[in-house]
mmCIF file of C-alpha atoms and ligand atoms in Angstrom:
data_model
loop_
_atom_site.group_PDB
_atom_site.id
_atom_site.type_symbol
_atom_site.label_atom_id
_atom_site.label_comp_id
_atom_site.label_asym_id
_atom_site.label_seq_id
_atom_site.Cartn_x
_atom_site.Cartn_y
_atom_site.Cartn_z
ATOM 1 C CA MET A 549 26.477 106.653 117.626
ATOM 2 C CA SER A 550 26.060 106.308 121.362
ATOM 3 C CA ASN A 551 29.066 105.812 123.551
ATOM 4 C CA ILE A 552 28.675 103.223 126.270
ATOM 5 C CA LEU A 553 32.141 103.946 127.648
ATOM 6 C CA GLU A 554 33.974 107.277 127.731
ATOM 7 C CA VAL A 555 37.515 107.258 129.041
ATOM 8 C CA GLN A 556 39.201 110.611 129.614
ATOM 9 C CA HIS A 557 42.923 111.222 130.189
ATOM 10 C CA LEU A 558 43.614 108.123 132.262
ATOM 11 C CA SER A 559 47.098 107.982 133.746
ATOM 12 C CA ILE A 560 48.876 105.804 136.271
ATOM 13 C CA ALA A 561 52.453 105.377 137.464
ATOM 14 C CA PHE A 562 54.178 102.520 139.266
ATOM 15 C CA GLY A 563 57.188 103.507 141.340
ATOM 16 C CA GLY A 564 57.570 106.707 139.382
ATOM 17 C CA VAL A 565 57.340 104.987 136.004
ATOM 18 C CA VAL A 566 54.323 106.172 134.017
ATOM 19 C CA ALA A 567 52.623 103.049 132.643
ATOM 20 C CA VAL A 568 49.606 104.785 131.103
ATOM 21 C CA ASP A 569 49.826 108.426 130.171
ATOM 22 C CA GLY A 570 46.727 110.495 129.381
ATOM 23 C CA VAL A 571 44.760 107.934 127.410
ATOM 24 C CA SER A 572 41.271 108.848 126.155
ATOM 25 C CA PHE A 573 38.869 106.831 124.044
ATOM 26 C CA ASN A 574 35.188 106.006 123.596
ATOM 27 C CA ALA A 575 33.518 102.667 123.036
ATOM 28 C CA PRO A 576 30.248 102.921 121.094
ATOM 29 C CA LYS A 577 27.344 100.533 121.416
ATOM 30 C CA GLY A 578 27.536 97.546 119.097
ATOM 31 C CA GLU A 579 31.076 98.333 117.963
ATOM 32 C CA ILE A 580 34.439 96.697 118.497
ATOM 33 C CA LEU A 581 37.314 98.934 119.534
ATOM 34 C CA SER A 582 40.642 97.144 119.530
ATOM 35 C CA ILE A 583 43.677 98.161 121.525
ATOM 36 C CA ILE A 584 46.983 96.963 120.132
ATOM 37 C CA GLY A 585 50.582 97.647 121.057
ATOM 38 C CA PRO A 586 53.737 95.813 122.107
ATOM 39 C CA ASN A 587 54.059 93.934 125.380
ATOM 40 C CA GLY A 588 54.331 96.366 128.254
ATOM 41 C CA ALA A 589 52.553 99.149 126.339
ATOM 42 C CA GLY A 590 49.988 99.529 129.126
ATOM 43 C CA LYS A 591 46.989 97.753 127.611
ATOM 44 C CA THR A 592 46.114 95.540 130.573
ATOM 45 C CA THR A 593 46.847 98.375 132.989
ATOM 46 C CA LEU A 594 44.338 100.491 131.085
ATOM 47 C CA PHE A 595 41.715 97.736 131.536
ATOM 48 C CA ASN A 596 42.615 97.496 135.213
ATOM 49 C CA MET A 597 41.853 101.190 135.642
ATOM 50 C CA VAL A 598 38.666 101.130 133.571
ATOM 51 C CA SER A 599 37.354 98.100 135.465
ATOM 52 C CA GLY A 600 38.113 99.551 138.898
ATOM 53 C CA LEU A 601 41.015 97.298 139.908
ATOM 54 C CA TYR A 602 43.577 100.104 139.842
ATOM 55 C CA THR A 603 42.990 103.673 140.945
ATOM 56 C CA PRO A 604 44.196 106.055 138.242
ATOM 57 C CA ARG A 605 46.454 108.953 139.146
ATOM 58 C CA SER A 606 44.241 111.117 136.956
ATOM 59 C CA GLY A 607 41.398 110.845 134.505
ATOM 60 C CA SER A 608 37.804 109.700 134.493
ATOM 61 C CA VAL A 609 35.631 106.821 133.349
ATOM 62 C CA ARG A 610 32.003 107.222 132.302
ATOM 63 C CA LEU A 611 29.655 104.339 131.734
ATOM 64 C CA GLN A 612 26.457 105.172 129.849
ATOM 65 C CA GLY A 613 26.967 108.814 130.654
ATOM 66 C CA LYS A 614 27.474 108.290 134.365
ATOM 67 C CA ASP A 615 30.778 109.053 136.078
ATOM 68 C CA VAL A 616 31.896 105.740 137.550
ATOM 69 C CA SER A 617 35.490 106.709 138.365
ATOM 70 C CA GLY A 618 36.651 105.029 141.537
ATOM 71 C CA LEU A 619 33.872 102.432 141.715
ATOM 72 C CA PRO A 620 35.054 98.937 142.636
ATOM 73 C CA PRO A 621 34.758 96.099 140.083
ATOM 74 C CA PHE A 622 31.673 94.440 141.610
ATOM 75 C CA GLN A 623 29.728 97.696 141.464
ATOM 76 C CA LEU A 624 30.787 98.275 137.884
ATOM 77 C CA ALA A 625 29.649 94.741 137.082
ATOM 78 C CA ARG A 626 26.218 95.538 138.471
ATOM 79 C CA ILE A 627 25.819 98.468 136.133
ATOM 80 C CA GLY A 628 26.915 96.647 133.025
ATOM 81 C CA MET A 629 30.705 96.410 132.817
ATOM 82 C CA SER A 630 32.241 92.993 132.432
ATOM 83 C CA ARG A 631 35.723 91.781 131.555
ATOM 84 C CA THR A 632 37.941 88.798 130.949
ATOM 85 C CA PHE A 633 41.543 88.425 132.041
ATOM 86 C CA GLN A 634 44.675 87.790 130.032
ATOM 87 C CA ASN A 635 45.398 84.630 132.033
ATOM 88 C CA LEU A 636 42.791 81.918 132.492
ATOM 89 C CA GLN A 637 40.687 82.441 135.615
ATOM 90 C CA VAL A 638 39.023 79.057 135.550
ATOM 91 C CA PHE A 639 38.055 76.816 138.447
ATOM 92 C CA PHE A 640 39.307 73.570 136.993
ATOM 93 C CA ARG A 641 37.487 71.224 139.360
ATOM 94 C CA GLN A 642 34.091 72.778 138.728
ATOM 95 C CA THR A 643 31.906 72.206 135.711
ATOM 96 C CA ALA A 644 31.661 74.603 132.796
ATOM 97 C CA LEU A 645 28.191 75.635 133.996
ATOM 98 C CA GLU A 646 29.380 76.299 137.545
ATOM 99 C CA ASN A 647 32.245 78.396 136.219
ATOM 100 C CA VAL A 648 29.785 80.543 134.295
ATOM 101 C CA MET A 649 27.386 80.785 137.244
ATOM 102 C CA ILE A 650 30.122 82.579 139.140
ATOM 103 C CA GLY A 651 29.705 85.345 136.541
ATOM 104 C CA ARG A 652 26.139 85.842 137.706
ATOM 105 C CA THR A 653 27.180 87.045 141.166
ATOM 106 C CA ARG A 654 26.038 90.566 140.463
ATOM 107 C CA TRP A 655 22.431 89.377 140.353
ATOM 108 C CA GLU A 656 22.613 87.325 143.505
ATOM 109 C CA GLN A 657 21.602 88.444 146.975
ATOM 110 C CA THR A 658 25.070 87.749 148.255
ATOM 111 C CA SER A 659 27.960 89.632 146.748
ATOM 112 C CA LEU A 660 30.537 87.469 148.440
ATOM 113 C CA ILE A 661 32.241 85.488 145.762
ATOM 114 C CA ALA A 662 33.787 83.279 148.429
ATOM 115 C CA ASP A 663 30.335 81.949 149.236
ATOM 116 C CA LEU A 664 29.845 81.003 145.652
ATOM 117 C CA LEU A 665 33.111 79.204 145.364
ATOM 118 C CA ARG A 666 31.937 76.550 147.781
ATOM 119 C CA LEU A 667 30.390 73.945 145.575
ATOM 120 C CA PRO A 668 27.272 73.219 147.691
ATOM 121 C CA SER A 669 26.291 76.867 147.691
ATOM 122 C CA VAL A 670 26.853 77.123 143.968
ATOM 123 C CA ARG A 671 24.430 74.230 143.616
ATOM 124 C CA ARG A 672 21.873 76.086 145.713
ATOM 125 C CA GLN A 673 21.759 79.092 143.427
ATOM 126 C CA ASN A 674 18.345 79.561 141.981
ATOM 127 C CA ALA A 675 17.089 78.204 138.692
ATOM 128 C CA GLU A 676 17.330 81.568 137.014
ATOM 129 C CA THR A 677 21.051 81.791 137.611
ATOM 130 C CA ARG A 678 21.458 78.335 136.165
ATOM 131 C CA ASP A 679 19.270 79.093 133.140
ATOM 132 C CA ARG A 680 21.069 82.284 132.319
ATOM 133 C CA ALA A 681 24.470 80.712 132.760
ATOM 134 C CA TYR A 682 23.330 77.944 130.430
ATOM 135 C CA ALA A 683 22.174 80.549 127.917
ATOM 136 C CA ALA A 684 25.631 82.151 128.061
ATOM 137 C CA LEU A 685 27.186 78.741 127.361
ATOM 138 C CA GLU A 686 24.866 78.368 124.389
ATOM 139 C CA ARG A 687 26.003 81.702 123.021
ATOM 140 C CA ILE A 688 29.607 80.556 122.964
ATOM 141 C CA GLY A 689 28.790 77.077 121.694
ATOM 142 C CA LEU A 690 29.630 75.110 124.838
ATOM 143 C CA ALA A 691 26.163 74.143 126.088
ATOM 144 C CA HIS A 692 26.863 70.487 125.328
ATOM 145 C CA HIS A 693 29.754 70.705 127.804
ATOM 146 C CA ALA A 694 27.713 72.320 130.598
ATOM 147 C CA ASP A 695 28.372 69.424 132.963
ATOM 148 C CA THR A 696 31.947 68.776 131.891
ATOM 149 C CA VAL A 697 34.545 69.491 134.537
ATOM 150 C CA ALA A 698 36.514 72.503 133.304
ATOM 151 C CA GLY A 699 39.799 70.667 133.740
ATOM 152 C CA ASN A 700 38.729 68.327 130.946
ATOM 153 C CA LEU A 701 38.026 71.064 128.401
ATOM 154 C CA SER A 702 40.441 72.052 125.640
ATOM 155 C CA TYR A 703 42.376 75.310 125.972
ATOM 156 C CA GLY A 704 40.274 76.935 123.249
ATOM 157 C CA SER A 705 37.085 75.949 125.059
ATOM 158 C CA LEU A 706 38.410 77.420 128.298
ATOM 159 C CA LYS A 707 39.101 80.747 126.581
ATOM 160 C CA ARG A 708 35.481 80.695 125.359
ATOM 161 C CA LEU A 709 34.266 79.716 128.816
ATOM 162 C CA GLU A 710 35.788 82.908 130.171
ATOM 163 C CA ILE A 711 33.808 84.912 127.638
ATOM 164 C CA ALA A 712 30.645 83.059 128.671
ATOM 165 C CA ARG A 713 31.279 83.946 132.287
ATOM 166 C CA ALA A 714 31.692 87.607 131.391
ATOM 167 C CA LEU A 715 28.471 87.419 129.339
ATOM 168 C CA ALA A 716 26.501 85.810 132.141
ATOM 169 C CA SER A 717 26.266 89.158 133.905
ATOM 170 C CA GLU A 718 24.560 90.541 130.785
ATOM 171 C CA PRO A 719 26.963 93.439 130.234
ATOM 172 C CA THR A 720 26.474 96.482 128.059
ATOM 173 C CA LEU A 721 30.273 96.832 127.936
ATOM 174 C CA LEU A 722 32.654 93.919 127.563
ATOM 175 C CA LEU A 723 36.418 94.250 127.971
ATOM 176 C CA LEU A 724 38.330 91.311 126.475
ATOM 177 C CA ASP A 725 42.026 90.948 127.328
ATOM 178 C CA GLU A 726 43.647 88.746 124.670
ATOM 179 C CA PRO A 727 40.726 86.331 124.258
ATOM 180 C CA ALA A 728 42.527 84.391 121.512
ATOM 181 C CA ALA A 729 46.007 84.302 123.077
ATOM 182 C CA GLY A 730 47.523 80.863 122.688
ATOM 183 C CA CYS A 731 44.675 79.625 120.496
ATOM 184 C CA ASN A 732 45.193 77.814 117.203
ATOM 185 C CA ALA A 733 43.709 79.089 113.931
ATOM 186 C CA VAL A 734 40.426 77.202 114.334
ATOM 187 C CA GLU A 735 39.942 78.293 117.944
ATOM 188 C CA THR A 736 40.801 81.879 117.007
ATOM 189 C CA GLU A 737 38.168 81.835 114.288
ATOM 190 C CA GLU A 738 35.569 80.575 116.764
ATOM 191 C CA ILE A 739 36.414 83.357 119.169
ATOM 192 C CA GLU A 740 36.301 85.927 116.389
ATOM 193 C CA HIS A 741 32.840 84.703 115.461
ATOM 194 C CA ILE A 742 31.676 84.936 119.079
ATOM 195 C CA VAL A 743 33.064 88.446 119.548
ATOM 196 C CA ARG A 744 31.346 89.637 116.380
ATOM 197 C CA SER A 745 28.069 88.126 117.449
ATOM 198 C CA ILE A 746 28.245 89.758 120.896
ATOM 199 C CA ALA A 747 28.814 93.157 119.277
ATOM 200 C CA GLY A 748 25.855 92.327 117.044
ATOM 201 C CA SER A 749 23.691 92.179 120.149
ATOM 202 C CA ASP A 750 24.487 95.861 120.860
ATOM 203 C CA VAL A 751 27.225 95.319 123.433
ATOM 204 C CA ALA A 752 30.177 97.725 123.264
ATOM 205 C CA ILE A 753 33.395 95.737 123.037
ATOM 206 C CA VAL A 754 36.940 96.773 123.836
ATOM 207 C CA LEU A 755 39.353 94.135 122.623
ATOM 208 C CA ILE A 756 43.023 93.748 123.460
ATOM 209 C CA GLU A 757 44.462 91.277 120.994
ATOM 210 C CA HIS A 758 47.767 90.355 119.399
ATOM 211 C CA ASP A 759 46.330 88.382 116.513
ATOM 212 C CA MET A 760 46.587 91.081 113.874
ATOM 213 C CA LYS A 761 44.411 89.349 111.314
ATOM 214 C CA MET A 762 41.637 89.050 113.831
ATOM 215 C CA VAL A 763 42.017 92.696 114.874
ATOM 216 C CA MET A 764 41.981 93.933 111.302
ATOM 217 C CA ARG A 765 38.901 91.899 110.401
ATOM 218 C CA LEU A 766 36.853 92.612 113.518
ATOM 219 C CA SER A 767 37.512 96.186 114.554
ATOM 220 C CA HIS A 768 35.522 99.283 113.818
ATOM 221 C CA GLN A 769 38.301 101.353 115.386
ATOM 222 C CA VAL A 770 41.851 100.527 116.448
ATOM 223 C CA LEU A 771 43.862 102.296 119.126
ATOM 224 C CA VAL A 772 47.624 101.825 119.110
ATOM 225 C CA LEU A 773 49.328 102.143 122.481
ATOM 226 C CA ASN A 774 53.058 102.521 122.796
ATOM 227 C CA GLN A 775 54.852 103.115 126.101
ATOM 228 C CA GLY A 776 51.614 104.130 127.765
ATOM 229 C CA ARG A 777 50.600 106.664 125.145
ATOM 230 C CA ILE A 778 48.309 106.632 122.158
ATOM 231 C CA LEU A 779 50.484 106.437 119.074
ATOM 232 C CA ALA A 780 47.635 106.310 116.577
ATOM 233 C CA ARG A 781 43.945 105.618 116.216
ATOM 234 C CA GLY A 782 41.623 105.052 113.329
ATOM 235 C CA THR A 783 39.993 102.417 111.207
ATOM 236 C CA PRO A 784 41.984 99.225 110.619
ATOM 237 C CA ASP A 785 43.008 100.595 107.203
ATOM 238 C CA GLU A 786 44.162 103.921 108.606
ATOM 239 C CA VAL A 787 46.187 102.267 111.335
ATOM 240 C CA ARG A 788 47.871 99.717 109.163
ATOM 241 C CA ASN A 789 48.916 102.399 106.676
ATOM 242 C CA ASN A 790 50.173 104.808 109.340
ATOM 243 C CA PRO A 791 53.964 105.150 108.890
ATOM 244 C CA GLU A 792 54.514 105.914 112.585
ATOM 245 C CA VAL A 793 52.701 102.766 113.580
ATOM 246 C CA ILE A 794 54.661 100.690 111.128
ATOM 247 C CA THR A 795 57.952 102.061 112.447
ATOM 248 C CA ALA A 796 57.221 101.962 116.138
ATOM 249 C CA TYR A 797 55.147 98.885 116.550
ATOM 250 C CA LEU A 798 54.337 96.965 113.462
ATOM 251 C CA GLY A 799 57.986 96.721 112.382
ATOM 252 C CA SER A 800 58.334 93.158 113.515
ATOM 253 C CA HIS A 801 54.700 92.442 112.679
ATOM 254 C CA ALA A 802 54.688 94.349 109.383
ATOM 255 C CA LYS A 803 54.548 91.261 107.208
ATOM 256 C CA GLU A 804 51.726 89.858 109.273
ATOM 257 C CA VAL A 805 49.756 93.079 108.914
ATOM 258 C CA GLU A 806 50.307 93.334 105.160
ATOM 259 C CA HIS A 807 49.140 89.792 104.987
ATOM 260 C CA ALA A 808 46.022 90.586 106.998
ATOM 261 C CA ALA A 809 45.295 93.398 104.547
ATOM 262 C CA GLY A 810 45.241 91.039 101.599
HETATM 263 N N1 LIG B 1474 50.787 96.268 139.521
HETATM 264 C C1 LIG B 1474 51.867 96.726 138.868
HETATM 265 N N2 LIG B 1474 52.963 97.116 139.561
HETATM 266 C C2 LIG B 1474 54.047 97.580 138.926
HETATM 267 N N3 LIG B 1474 54.140 97.704 137.603
HETATM 268 C C3 LIG B 1474 53.081 97.340 136.859
HETATM 269 C C4 LIG B 1474 51.881 96.819 137.455
HETATM 270 N N4 LIG B 1474 50.987 96.558 136.469
HETATM 271 C C5 LIG B 1474 51.603 96.867 135.321
HETATM 272 N N5 LIG B 1474 52.848 97.331 135.545
HETATM 273 C C6 LIG B 1474 53.795 97.810 134.510
HETATM 274 O O1 LIG B 1474 53.093 98.629 133.608
HETATM 275 C C7 LIG B 1474 53.571 98.458 132.295
HETATM 276 C C8 LIG B 1474 52.434 98.058 131.381
HETATM 277 O O2 LIG B 1474 52.068 96.710 131.640
HETATM 278 P P1 LIG B 1474 50.775 96.050 131.005
HETATM 279 O O3 LIG B 1474 49.641 96.959 131.169
HETATM 280 O O4 LIG B 1474 50.638 94.694 131.580
HETATM 281 O O5 LIG B 1474 51.188 95.957 129.469
HETATM 282 P P2 LIG B 1474 50.482 95.195 128.264
HETATM 283 O O6 LIG B 1474 49.177 94.619 128.747
HETATM 284 O O7 LIG B 1474 50.310 96.221 127.200
HETATM 285 O O8 LIG B 1474 51.437 94.125 127.834
HETATM 286 C C9 LIG B 1474 54.667 97.408 132.366
HETATM 287 O O9 LIG B 1474 55.899 98.062 132.447
HETATM 288 C C10 LIG B 1474 54.352 96.695 133.666
HETATM 289 O O10 LIG B 1474 55.501 96.128 134.225
HETATM 290 MG MG1 LIG B 1475 48.469 92.668 128.834
#
């Protein structure tokens, strides 16, 4: 088992309130590690530290064995780390393909995203960028909508589009922040299928997700965060049978989880 990502003792505080407190975990190649926990547990904040948006108060991040602590997001993207955001980050007036091409910035000569956001310059990007963005759309089943203006796509398609954009940079590590949030059962199943297939291509995946059935079906390992700390970790079976987890977090979701077990 080779770890693509190694996170050690990450902590951060906002205005004296500790939001993430000494969290460590590894994400192995080709596996799906899910992070669950109630709203406000610190899941997104953890991603923000791992992906270089927030500077941790303490701790370290290693990517493929290399210490990358403190590197900004665009540099992390260049060496294989890619992520999606909890809220849609879509440019609604641009086509699906153009939205994905933005994810290729790490391969372009210019690193200024602002340049790329001007439509004419997006159009001028070379054929390779276009081809690879198209390939990413194919992987998430949206190639037939390449030229559709994003504003005309369904919500479920937009959530997939965000995954395509993250894939376009050809990551070895993919961080997904609630990729199925707000999706219906059919859309959730499509996203589950896509996530599994990405892991199948040897990418390490860290998944934040509230859909417990999806988490239980997909994950190799599950990490339970509660008030910034790790409450439990283990296989889906271990986590769902952990009495502490059931009391602290799954209480309100307990039925859902039992259901997912069956
Ligand atoms: N930039 C920030 N400034 C102040 N507080 C923040 C900031 N980001 C997150 N927090 C706080 O950190 C805690 C964890 O939030 P978050 O990571 O978004 O939780 P989750 O993703 O698990 O729902 C919350 O109390 C939130 O208000
Ligand atoms: Mg969050």
